[in-house]
C-alpha cells in the first residue's frame, strides 16, 4: 500500500479547500433547490443509485446536489463511487486501497474489508496513478461527507473495460441493500450550445427510457461506459429511472461557443 490516505488532489480548483467555504457552497445549492417545487410523486423516492457530473462546483455542483438531495434519504452503510479514468490508461477497474479519503472537512473512512471481498469476486486491481488526481470520483466525496457523515466509501475507477463486466459488478453491488452507488459522468465536451444539446439529449433519453441503444445516437459522455452499464444493471434489477437536472457550462459562464454538458439522475 503506497499511502494510508487518498489525498484530495483537486481541492482549491474543483471545489473550495476550506471546510467552511465548502459547506457554504453545498448549502447554497440546497437553498436554490428548495425554491423549485417538487412533484408529489418524488417525495417518497429513495434511490439506490445516482448519476452525477464531476466538473468544478461552480459549473455542475447544483446538478450533482439535486441527486444527493434524494440519495441522502438512503440509509446506506457504504457508498461506492464509480468514475472513469481521465489521466491514466489501464484495463479493468482500480479500487481505492487506502484506509481513508481526504477532504477539506476531514477524512472519510474507506470500507477496505468490503473492497477486498469485492476485488476477489471481480478482479479489481490497484493502479496508483489512476487515483492520484482523478477528479471524477474525488469531487463526489465532499457531498457524500456532507450528507452521510457516518458512512464509509469505496472509490472505483474504470478505464478500458467491457460494459457487461462493469454492469455485472454494479448488479452485484445492488443485491446488497447496504450499498448506495454514485456513477460519475459529464456529457459532451466543447461543442457550441446547440450541438452540445443534441448530443446530450441522446444521453438523457437513454437514461429516461432505460434504453442503452439510444446512447449510440450521439451521446458523448466521458463516463459512457458507466452510464451504459448502469442502464443494463437497472433493467436487470428492475429499477426505474428519473432525470433530475440538465444544464451546460453556458449556464454558469454565458459562453455558448464551447460548452460541457451535465446531467443528474436517480435509479430506484
mmCIF file with all atom_site columns, C-alpha atoms in Angstrom, residues 8 82 90 132 152 175:
data_model
loop_
_atom_site.group_PDB
_atom_site.id
_atom_site.type_symbol
_atom_site.label_atom_id
_atom_site.label_alt_id
_atom_site.label_comp_id
_atom_site.label_asym_id
_atom_site.label_entity_id
_atom_site.label_seq_id
_atom_site.pdbx_PDB_ins_code
_atom_site.Cartn_x
_atom_site.Cartn_y
_atom_site.Cartn_z
_atom_site.occupancy
_atom_site.B_iso_or_equiv
_atom_site.pdbx_formal_charge
_atom_site.auth_seq_id
_atom_site.auth_comp_id
_atom_site.auth_asym_id
_atom_site.auth_atom_id
_atom_site.pdbx_PDB_model_num
ATOM 1 C CA . UNK A 1 8   ? -7.511  15.346 -2.124  1.00 0.00 ? 8   UNK A CA 1
ATOM 2 C CA . UNK A 1 82  ? -17.642 4.691  -9.784  1.00 0.00 ? 82  UNK A CA 1
ATOM 3 C CA . UNK A 1 90  ? -5.281  0.769  -17.853 1.00 0.00 ? 90  UNK A CA 1
ATOM 4 C CA . UNK A 1 132 ? -3.517  10.343 -7.760  1.00 0.00 ? 132 UNK A CA 1
ATOM 5 C CA . UNK A 1 152 ? -17.874 4.626  4.581   1.00 0.00 ? 152 UNK A CA 1
ATOM 6 C CA . UNK A 1 175 ? -28.003 -7.021 -4.388  1.00 0.00 ? 175 UNK A CA 1
#
